[in-house]
Coordinates of N, CA and C in Angstrom, one line a residue:
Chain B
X101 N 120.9 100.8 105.6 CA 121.5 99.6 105.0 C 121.6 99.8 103.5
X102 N 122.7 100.4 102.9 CA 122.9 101.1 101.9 C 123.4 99.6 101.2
X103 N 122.9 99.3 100.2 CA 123.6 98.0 98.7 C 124.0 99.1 97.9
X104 N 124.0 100.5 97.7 CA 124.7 100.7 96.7 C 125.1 102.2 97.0
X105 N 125.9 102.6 96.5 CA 127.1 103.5 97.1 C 127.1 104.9 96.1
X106 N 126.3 105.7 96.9 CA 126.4 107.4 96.5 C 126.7 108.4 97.4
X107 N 127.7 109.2 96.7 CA 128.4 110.2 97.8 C 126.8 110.9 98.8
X108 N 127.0 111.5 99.4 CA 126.5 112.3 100.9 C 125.6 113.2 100.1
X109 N 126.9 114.2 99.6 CA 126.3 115.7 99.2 C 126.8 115.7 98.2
X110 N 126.1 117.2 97.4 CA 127.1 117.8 96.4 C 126.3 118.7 96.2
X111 N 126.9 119.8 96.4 CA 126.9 121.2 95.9 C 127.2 122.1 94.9
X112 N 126.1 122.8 94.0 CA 126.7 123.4 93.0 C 125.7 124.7 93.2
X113 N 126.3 125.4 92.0 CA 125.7 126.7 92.0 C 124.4 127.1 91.0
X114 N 123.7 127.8 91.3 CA 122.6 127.9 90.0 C 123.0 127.9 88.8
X115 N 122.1 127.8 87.8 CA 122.3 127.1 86.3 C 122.9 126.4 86.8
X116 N 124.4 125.8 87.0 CA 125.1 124.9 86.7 C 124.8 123.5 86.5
X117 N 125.7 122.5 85.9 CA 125.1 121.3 85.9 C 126.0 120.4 87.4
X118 N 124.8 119.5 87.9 CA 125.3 118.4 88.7 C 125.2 117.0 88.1
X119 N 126.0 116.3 88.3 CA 126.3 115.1 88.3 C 126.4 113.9 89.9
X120 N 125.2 113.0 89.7 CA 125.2 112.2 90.7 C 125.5 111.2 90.7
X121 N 126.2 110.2 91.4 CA 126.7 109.2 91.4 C 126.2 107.7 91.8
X122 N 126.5 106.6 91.6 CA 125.7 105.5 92.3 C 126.5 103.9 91.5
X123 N 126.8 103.6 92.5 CA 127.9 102.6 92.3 C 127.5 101.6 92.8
X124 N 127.3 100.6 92.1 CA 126.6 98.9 92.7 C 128.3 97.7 92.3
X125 N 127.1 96.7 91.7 CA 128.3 95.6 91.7 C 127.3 95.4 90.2
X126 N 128.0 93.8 89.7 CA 127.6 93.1 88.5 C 125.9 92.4 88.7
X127 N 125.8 92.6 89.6 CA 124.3 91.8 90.3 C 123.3 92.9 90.4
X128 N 123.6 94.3 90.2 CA 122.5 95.0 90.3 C 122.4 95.9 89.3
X129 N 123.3 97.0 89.5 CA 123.8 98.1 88.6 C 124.1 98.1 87.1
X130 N 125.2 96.9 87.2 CA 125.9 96.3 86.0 C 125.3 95.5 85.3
X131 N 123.9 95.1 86.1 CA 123.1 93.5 85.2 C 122.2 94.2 84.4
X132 N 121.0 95.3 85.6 CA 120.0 95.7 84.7 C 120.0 97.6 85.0
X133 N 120.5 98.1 85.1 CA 120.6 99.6 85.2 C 120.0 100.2 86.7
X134 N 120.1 101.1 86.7 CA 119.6 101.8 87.8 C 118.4 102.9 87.8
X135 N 118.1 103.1 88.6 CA 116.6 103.8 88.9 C 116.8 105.0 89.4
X136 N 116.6 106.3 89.0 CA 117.1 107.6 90.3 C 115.1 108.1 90.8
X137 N 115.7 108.6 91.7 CA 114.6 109.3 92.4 C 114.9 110.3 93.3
X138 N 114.0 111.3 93.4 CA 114.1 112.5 94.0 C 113.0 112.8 95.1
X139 N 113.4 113.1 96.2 CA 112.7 113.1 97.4 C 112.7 114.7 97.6
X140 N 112.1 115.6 97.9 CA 111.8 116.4 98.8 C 111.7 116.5 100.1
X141 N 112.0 117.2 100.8 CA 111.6 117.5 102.4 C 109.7 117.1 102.7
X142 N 110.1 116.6 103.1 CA 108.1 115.9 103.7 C 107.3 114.9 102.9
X143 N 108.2 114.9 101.5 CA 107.2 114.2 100.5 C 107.6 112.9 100.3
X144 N 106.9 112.1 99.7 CA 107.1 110.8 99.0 C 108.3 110.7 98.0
X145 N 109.3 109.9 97.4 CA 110.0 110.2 96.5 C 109.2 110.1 95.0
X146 N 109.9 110.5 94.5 CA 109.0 110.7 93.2 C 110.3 109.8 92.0
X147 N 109.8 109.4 91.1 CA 110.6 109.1 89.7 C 111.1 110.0 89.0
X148 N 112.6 110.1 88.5 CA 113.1 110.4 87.3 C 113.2 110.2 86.4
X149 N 114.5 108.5 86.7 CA 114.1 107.7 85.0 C 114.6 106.5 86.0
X150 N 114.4 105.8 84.8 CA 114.2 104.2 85.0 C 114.9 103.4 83.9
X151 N 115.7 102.3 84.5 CA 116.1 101.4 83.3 C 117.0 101.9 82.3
X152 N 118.2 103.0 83.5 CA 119.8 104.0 83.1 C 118.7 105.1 82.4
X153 N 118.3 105.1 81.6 CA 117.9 106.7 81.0 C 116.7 106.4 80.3
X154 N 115.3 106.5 80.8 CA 114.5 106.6 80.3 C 113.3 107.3 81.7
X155 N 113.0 108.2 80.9 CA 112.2 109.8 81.6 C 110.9 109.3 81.5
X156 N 110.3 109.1 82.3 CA 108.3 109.3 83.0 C 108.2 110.0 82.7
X157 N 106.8 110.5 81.8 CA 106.7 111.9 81.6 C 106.1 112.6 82.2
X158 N 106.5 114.0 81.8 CA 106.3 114.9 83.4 C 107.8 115.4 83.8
X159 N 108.5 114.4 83.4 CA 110.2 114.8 84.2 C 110.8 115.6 83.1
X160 N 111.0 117.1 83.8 CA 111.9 117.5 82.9 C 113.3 116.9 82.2
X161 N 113.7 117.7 81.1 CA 114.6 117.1 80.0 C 115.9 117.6 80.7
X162 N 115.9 118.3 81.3 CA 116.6 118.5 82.1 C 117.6 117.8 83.0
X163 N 116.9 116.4 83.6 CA 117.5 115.4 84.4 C 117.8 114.3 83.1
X164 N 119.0 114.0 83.0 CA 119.7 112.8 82.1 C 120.5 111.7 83.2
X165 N 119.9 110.4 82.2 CA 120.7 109.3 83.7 C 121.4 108.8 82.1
X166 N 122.3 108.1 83.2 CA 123.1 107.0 81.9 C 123.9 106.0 82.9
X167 N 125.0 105.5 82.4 CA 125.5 104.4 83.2 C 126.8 104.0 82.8
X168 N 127.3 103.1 83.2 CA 128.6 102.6 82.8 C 129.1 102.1 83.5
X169 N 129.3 100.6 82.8 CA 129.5 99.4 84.2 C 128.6 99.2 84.8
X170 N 128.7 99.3 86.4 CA 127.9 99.1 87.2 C 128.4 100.5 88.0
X171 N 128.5 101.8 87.3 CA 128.2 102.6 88.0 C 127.3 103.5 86.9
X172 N 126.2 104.0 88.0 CA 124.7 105.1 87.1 C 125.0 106.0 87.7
X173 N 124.4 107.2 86.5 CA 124.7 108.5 86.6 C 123.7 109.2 86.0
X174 N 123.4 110.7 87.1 CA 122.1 111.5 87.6 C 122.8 112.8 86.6
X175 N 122.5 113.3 85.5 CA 123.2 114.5 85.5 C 121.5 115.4 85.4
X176 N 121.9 116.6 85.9 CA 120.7 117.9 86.2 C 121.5 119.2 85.6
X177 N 120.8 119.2 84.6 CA 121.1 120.7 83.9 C 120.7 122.0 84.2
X178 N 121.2 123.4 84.2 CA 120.3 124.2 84.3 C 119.8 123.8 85.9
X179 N 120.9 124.0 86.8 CA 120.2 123.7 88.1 C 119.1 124.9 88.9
X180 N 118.2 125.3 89.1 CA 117.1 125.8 89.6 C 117.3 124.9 91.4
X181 N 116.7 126.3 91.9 CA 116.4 126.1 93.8 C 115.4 125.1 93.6
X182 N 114.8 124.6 93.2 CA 113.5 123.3 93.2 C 114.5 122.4 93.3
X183 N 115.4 122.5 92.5 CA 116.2 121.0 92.5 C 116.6 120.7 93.7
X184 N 117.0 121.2 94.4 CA 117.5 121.0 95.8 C 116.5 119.8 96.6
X185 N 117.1 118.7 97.1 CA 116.3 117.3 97.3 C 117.3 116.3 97.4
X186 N 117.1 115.5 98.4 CA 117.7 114.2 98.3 C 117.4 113.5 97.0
X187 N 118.4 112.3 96.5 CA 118.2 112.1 95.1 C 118.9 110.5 95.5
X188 N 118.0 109.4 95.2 CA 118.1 108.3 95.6 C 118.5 107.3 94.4
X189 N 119.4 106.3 94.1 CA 119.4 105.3 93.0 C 119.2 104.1 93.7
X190 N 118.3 103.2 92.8 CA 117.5 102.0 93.0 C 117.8 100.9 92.0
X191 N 118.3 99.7 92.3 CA 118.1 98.7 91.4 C 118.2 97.0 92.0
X192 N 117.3 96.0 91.2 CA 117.3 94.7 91.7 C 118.4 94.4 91.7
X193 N 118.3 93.5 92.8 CA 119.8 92.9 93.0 C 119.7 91.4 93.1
X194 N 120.0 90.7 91.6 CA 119.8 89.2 91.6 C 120.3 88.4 92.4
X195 N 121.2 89.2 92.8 CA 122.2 87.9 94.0 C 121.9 87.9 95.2
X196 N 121.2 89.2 95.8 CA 120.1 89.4 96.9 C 118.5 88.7 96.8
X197 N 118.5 89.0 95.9 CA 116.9 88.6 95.5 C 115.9 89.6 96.3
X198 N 116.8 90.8 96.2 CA 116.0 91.7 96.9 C 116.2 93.2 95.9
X199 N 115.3 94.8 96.5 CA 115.9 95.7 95.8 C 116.4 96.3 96.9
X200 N 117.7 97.0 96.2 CA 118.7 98.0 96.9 C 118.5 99.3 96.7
X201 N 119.0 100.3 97.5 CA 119.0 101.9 97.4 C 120.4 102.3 98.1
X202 N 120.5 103.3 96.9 CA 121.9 103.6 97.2 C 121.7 104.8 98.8
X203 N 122.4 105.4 99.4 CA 122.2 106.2 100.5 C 121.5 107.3 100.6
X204 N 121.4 107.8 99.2 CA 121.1 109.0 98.8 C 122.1 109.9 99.1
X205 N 122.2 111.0 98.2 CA 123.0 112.2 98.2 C 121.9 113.2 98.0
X206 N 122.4 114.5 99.1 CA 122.0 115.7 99.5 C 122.4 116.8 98.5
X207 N 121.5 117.2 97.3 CA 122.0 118.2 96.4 C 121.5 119.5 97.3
X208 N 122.4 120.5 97.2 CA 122.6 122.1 97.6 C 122.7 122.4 96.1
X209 N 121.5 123.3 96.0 CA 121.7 124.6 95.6 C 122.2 125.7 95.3
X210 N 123.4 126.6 95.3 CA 124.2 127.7 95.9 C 123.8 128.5 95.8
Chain G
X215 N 93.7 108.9 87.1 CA 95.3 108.7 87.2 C 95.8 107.6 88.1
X216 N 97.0 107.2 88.3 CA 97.1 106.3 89.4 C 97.8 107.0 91.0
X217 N 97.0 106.3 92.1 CA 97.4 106.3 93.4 C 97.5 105.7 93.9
X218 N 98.0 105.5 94.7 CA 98.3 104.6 96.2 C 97.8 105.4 97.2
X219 N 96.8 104.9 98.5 CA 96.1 105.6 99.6 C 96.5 104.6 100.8
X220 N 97.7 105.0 101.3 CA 97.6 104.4 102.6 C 96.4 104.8 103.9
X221 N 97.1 104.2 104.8 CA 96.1 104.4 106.4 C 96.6 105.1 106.7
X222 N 96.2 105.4 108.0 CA 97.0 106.8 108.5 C 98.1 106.5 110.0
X223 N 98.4 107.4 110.6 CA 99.5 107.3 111.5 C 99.3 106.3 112.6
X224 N 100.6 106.1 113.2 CA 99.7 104.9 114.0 C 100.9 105.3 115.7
X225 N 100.6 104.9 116.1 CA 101.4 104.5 117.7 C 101.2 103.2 118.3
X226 N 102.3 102.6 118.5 CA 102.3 101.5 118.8 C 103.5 101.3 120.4
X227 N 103.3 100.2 120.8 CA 104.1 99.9 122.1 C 104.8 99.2 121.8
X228 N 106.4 98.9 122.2 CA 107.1 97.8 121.6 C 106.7 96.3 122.0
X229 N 106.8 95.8 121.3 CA 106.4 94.3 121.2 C 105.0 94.3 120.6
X230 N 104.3 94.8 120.2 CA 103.2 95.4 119.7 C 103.1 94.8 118.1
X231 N 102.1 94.8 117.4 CA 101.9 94.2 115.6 C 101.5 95.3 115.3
X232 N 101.8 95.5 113.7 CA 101.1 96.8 113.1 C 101.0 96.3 112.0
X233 N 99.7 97.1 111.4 CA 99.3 96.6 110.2 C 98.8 97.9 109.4
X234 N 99.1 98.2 108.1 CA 99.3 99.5 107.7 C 98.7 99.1 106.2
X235 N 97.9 99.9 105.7 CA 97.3 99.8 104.3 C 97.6 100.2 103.4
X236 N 97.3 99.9 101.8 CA 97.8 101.0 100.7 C 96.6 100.0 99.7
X237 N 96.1 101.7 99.0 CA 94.7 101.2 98.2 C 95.1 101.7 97.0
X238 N 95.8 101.1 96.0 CA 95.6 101.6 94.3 C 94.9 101.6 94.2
X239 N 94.7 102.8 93.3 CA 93.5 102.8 92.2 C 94.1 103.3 90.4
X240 N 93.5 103.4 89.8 CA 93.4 104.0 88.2 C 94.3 103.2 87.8
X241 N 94.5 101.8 87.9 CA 95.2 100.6 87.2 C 94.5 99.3 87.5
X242 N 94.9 98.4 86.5 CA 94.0 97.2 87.2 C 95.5 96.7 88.0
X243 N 94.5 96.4 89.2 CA 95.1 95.9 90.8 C 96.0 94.8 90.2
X244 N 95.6 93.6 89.6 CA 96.7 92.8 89.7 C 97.9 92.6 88.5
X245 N 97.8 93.8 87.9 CA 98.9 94.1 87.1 C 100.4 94.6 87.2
X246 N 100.3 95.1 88.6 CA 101.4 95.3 89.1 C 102.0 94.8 90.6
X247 N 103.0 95.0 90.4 CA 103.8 94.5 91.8 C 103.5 95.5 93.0
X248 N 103.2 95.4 94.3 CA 103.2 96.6 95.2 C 104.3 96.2 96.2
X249 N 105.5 97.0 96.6 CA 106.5 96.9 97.1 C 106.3 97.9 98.6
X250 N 107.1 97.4 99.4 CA 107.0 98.7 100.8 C 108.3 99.2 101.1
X251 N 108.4 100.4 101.5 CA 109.7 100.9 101.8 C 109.8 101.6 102.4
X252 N 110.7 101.7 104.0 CA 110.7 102.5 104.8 C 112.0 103.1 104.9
X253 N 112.1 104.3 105.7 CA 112.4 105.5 106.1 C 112.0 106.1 107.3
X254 N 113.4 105.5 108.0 CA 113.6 106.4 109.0 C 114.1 107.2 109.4
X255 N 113.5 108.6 110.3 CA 113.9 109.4 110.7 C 115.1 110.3 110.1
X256 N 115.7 111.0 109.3 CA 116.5 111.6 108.7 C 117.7 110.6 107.9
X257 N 116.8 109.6 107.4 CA 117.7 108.3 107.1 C 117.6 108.0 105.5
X258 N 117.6 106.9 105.1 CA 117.8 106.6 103.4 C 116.7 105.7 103.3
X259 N 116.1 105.3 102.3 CA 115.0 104.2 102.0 C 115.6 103.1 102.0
X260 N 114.4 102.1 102.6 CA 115.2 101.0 103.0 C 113.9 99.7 102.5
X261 N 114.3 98.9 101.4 CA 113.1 98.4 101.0 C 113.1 97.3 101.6
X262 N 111.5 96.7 101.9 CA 111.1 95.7 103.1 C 110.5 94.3 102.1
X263 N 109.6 94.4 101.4 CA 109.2 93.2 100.3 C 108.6 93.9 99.6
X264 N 108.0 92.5 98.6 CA 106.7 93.1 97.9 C 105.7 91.8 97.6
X265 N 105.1 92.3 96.6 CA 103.5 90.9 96.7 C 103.2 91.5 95.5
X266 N 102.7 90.3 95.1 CA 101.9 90.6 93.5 C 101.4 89.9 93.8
X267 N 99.6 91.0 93.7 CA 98.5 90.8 94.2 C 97.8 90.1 93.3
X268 N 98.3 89.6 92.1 CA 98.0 88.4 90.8 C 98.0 87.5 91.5
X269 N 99.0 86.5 92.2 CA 98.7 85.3 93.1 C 99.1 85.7 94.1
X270 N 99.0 87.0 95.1 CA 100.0 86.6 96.5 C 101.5 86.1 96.8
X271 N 102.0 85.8 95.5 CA 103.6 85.5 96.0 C 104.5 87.0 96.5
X272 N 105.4 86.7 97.3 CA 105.5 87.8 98.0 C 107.4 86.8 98.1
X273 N 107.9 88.0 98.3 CA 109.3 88.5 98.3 C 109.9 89.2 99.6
X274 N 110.5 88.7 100.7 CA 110.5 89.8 101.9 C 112.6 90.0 101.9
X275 N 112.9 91.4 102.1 CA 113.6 91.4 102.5 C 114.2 90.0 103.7
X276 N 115.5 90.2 104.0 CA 116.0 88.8 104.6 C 115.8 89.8 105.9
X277 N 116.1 90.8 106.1 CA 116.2 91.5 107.7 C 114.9 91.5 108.5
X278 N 114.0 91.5 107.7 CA 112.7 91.2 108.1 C 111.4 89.8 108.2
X279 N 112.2 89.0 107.5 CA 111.8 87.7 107.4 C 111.4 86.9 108.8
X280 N 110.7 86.4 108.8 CA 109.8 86.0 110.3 C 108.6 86.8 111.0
X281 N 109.3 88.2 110.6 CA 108.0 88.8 111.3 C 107.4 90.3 110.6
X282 N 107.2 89.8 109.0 CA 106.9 90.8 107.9 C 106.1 90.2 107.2
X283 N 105.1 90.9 106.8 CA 103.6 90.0 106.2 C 103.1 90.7 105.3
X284 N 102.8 90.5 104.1 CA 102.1 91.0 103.2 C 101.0 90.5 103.0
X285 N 99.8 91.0 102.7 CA 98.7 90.0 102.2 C 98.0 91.1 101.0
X286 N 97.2 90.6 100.3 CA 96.3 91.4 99.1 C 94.8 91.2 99.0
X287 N 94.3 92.2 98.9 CA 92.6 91.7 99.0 C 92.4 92.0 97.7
X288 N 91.6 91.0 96.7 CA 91.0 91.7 95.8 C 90.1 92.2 95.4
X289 N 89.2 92.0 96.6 CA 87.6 91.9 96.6 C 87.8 93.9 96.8
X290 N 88.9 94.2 97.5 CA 89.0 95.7 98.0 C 90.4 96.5 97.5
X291 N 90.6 95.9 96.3 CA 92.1 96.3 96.1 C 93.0 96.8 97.0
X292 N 92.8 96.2 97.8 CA 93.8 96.7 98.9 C 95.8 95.8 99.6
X293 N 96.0 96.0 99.9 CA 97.3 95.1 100.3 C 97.4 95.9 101.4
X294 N 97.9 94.9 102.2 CA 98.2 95.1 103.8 C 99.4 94.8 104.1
X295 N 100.5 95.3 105.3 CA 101.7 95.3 105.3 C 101.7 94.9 106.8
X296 N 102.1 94.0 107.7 CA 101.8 93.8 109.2 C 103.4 93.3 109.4
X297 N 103.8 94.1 110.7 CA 105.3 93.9 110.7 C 104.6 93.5 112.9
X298 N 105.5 92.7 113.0 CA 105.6 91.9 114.4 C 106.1 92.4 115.5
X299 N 106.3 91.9 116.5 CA 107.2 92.3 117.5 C 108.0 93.5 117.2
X300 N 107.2 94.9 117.1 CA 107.7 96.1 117.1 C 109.1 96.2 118.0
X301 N 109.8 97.2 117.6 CA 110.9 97.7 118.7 C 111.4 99.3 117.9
X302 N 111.8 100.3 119.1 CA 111.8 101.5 118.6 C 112.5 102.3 117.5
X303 N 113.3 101.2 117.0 CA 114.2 101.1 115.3 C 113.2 100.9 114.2
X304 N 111.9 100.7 114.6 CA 111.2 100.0 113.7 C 109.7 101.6 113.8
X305 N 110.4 102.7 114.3 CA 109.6 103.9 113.9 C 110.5 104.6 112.6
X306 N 109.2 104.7 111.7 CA 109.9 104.8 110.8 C 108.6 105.7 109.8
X307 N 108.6 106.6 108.3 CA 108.0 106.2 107.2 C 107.5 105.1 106.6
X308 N 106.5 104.5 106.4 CA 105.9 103.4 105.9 C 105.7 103.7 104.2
X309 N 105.8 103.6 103.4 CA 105.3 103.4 102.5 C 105.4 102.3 101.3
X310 N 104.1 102.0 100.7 CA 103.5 101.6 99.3 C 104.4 102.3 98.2
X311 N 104.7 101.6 97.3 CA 105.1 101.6 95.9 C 104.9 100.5 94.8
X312 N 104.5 100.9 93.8 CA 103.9 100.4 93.0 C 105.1 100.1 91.8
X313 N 105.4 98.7 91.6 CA 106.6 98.5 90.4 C 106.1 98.8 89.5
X314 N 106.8 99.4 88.4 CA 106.8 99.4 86.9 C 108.2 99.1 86.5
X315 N 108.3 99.5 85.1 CA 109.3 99.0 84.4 C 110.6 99.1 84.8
X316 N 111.1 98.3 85.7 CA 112.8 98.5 86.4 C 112.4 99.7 87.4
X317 N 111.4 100.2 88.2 CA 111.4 100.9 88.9 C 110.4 101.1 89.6
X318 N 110.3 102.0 91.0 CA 109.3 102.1 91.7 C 108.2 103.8 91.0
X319 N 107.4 103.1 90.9 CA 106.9 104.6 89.4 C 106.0 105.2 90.1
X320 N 104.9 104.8 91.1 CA 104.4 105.5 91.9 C 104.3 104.9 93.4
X321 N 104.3 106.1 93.9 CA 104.1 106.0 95.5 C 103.3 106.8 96.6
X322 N 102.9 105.5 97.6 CA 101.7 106.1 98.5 C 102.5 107.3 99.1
X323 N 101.5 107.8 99.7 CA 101.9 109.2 100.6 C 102.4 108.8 102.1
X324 N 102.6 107.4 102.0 CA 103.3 107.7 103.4 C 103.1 107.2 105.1
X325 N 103.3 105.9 105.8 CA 102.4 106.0 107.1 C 103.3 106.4 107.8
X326 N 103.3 106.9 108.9 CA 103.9 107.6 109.9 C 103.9 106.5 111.2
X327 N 104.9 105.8 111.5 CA 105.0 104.8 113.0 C 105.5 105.4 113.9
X328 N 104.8 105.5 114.8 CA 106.2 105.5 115.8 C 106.2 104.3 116.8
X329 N 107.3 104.1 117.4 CA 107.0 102.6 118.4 C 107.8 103.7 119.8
X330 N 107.3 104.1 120.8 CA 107.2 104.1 122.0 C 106.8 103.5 123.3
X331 N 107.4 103.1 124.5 CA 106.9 103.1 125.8 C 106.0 103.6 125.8

């Protein structure tokens, strides 16, 4: 039960940069920012940034979020085979009174 | 540092109650919100409620409302998660998350359900 809307997949090649996507409405995305997070195969998801662009530290400089409107955005620099992970965006949703996650998108590695 | 320590795996029968734990530590307990969120099977995270174990007010998703429970112990820092009348949609990843600022900042390792015959 997806509230907020991020492509499947995306695929790029080493170094390269990816860009992830995550599209809400004015009640979530648009009100207060979005949340990304990165999952691995077997693990817990872990934090990126929080609150459109602001990095936990520990998180490479590498991952940049930002936003616009009510759509947030994952970019990953310098892509490395680690990166490879489902990559989830999160944000309250006042008119739900609940929190939403977008579907997650499947980053490939090439 | 901070963690979250759930219980461990469970099996359950449908129509069956489950009750699943998560133990912060390296923060004071009632300073934060603890939220649950599951994941099923090769699926997306799907968040269920949360409780702030400051007074017990608690927040439940609408899809689980009636038969989703949170409670908080302080005496054991602990929070408990008891979901009702199981059914086999409801095997899933369990886990604890701990709010911080606009986000889920840390997270338990995980309970494992399954609901089978």
């Amino acid at each position: 039960q997806a509230g907020l809307t991020q492509p499947p997949s995306v695929s790029k090649d080493l170094r390269q940069t990816a860009t992830l996507t995550c599209t809400g409405n004015s009640n979530n995305v648009g009100r207060q920012g979005a949340a990304w997070l990165q999952q691995h195969q077997g693990h817990p998801p872990k934090l990126l940034s929080y609150r459109d662009n602001n990095r936990p530290s520990g998180v490479s400089e590498r991952f940049s979020a930002s936003r616009s409107g009510s759509t947030a955005s994952l970019t990953i620099s310098g892509l490395q085979p680690g990166d490879e992970a489902d990559y989830y965006c999160s944000a309250w949703d006042k008119g739900l009174n609940a929190w939403v996650f977008g579907g997650g998108t499947k980053l490939t590695v090439l | 540092q901070v963690q979250l320590v759930q219980s461990g795996p469970e099996v359950k029968k449908p129509g069956a109650s489950l009750k699943v734990s998560c133990e912060p530590s390296g923060y004071i307990f009632t300073d934060y919100y603890i939220h649950w969120v599951r994941q099923a099977p090769g699926q997306g995270l799907e968040w269920m409620g949360l409780i702030n174990p400051g007074d017990d007010g608690t927040t439940y998703a609408r899809r689980f409302q009636g038969r989703f429970t949170l409670t908080s112990d302080m005496s054991t820092n602990t929070v408990y998660m008891e979901l009702t009348s199981l059914r086999p949609d409801d095997s899933a990843l369990y886990y604890c998350a701990r709010e911080g600022p606009g986000a889920f900042d840390y997270w338990g390792q995980g309970t494992l359900v399954t609901v089978s015959s």
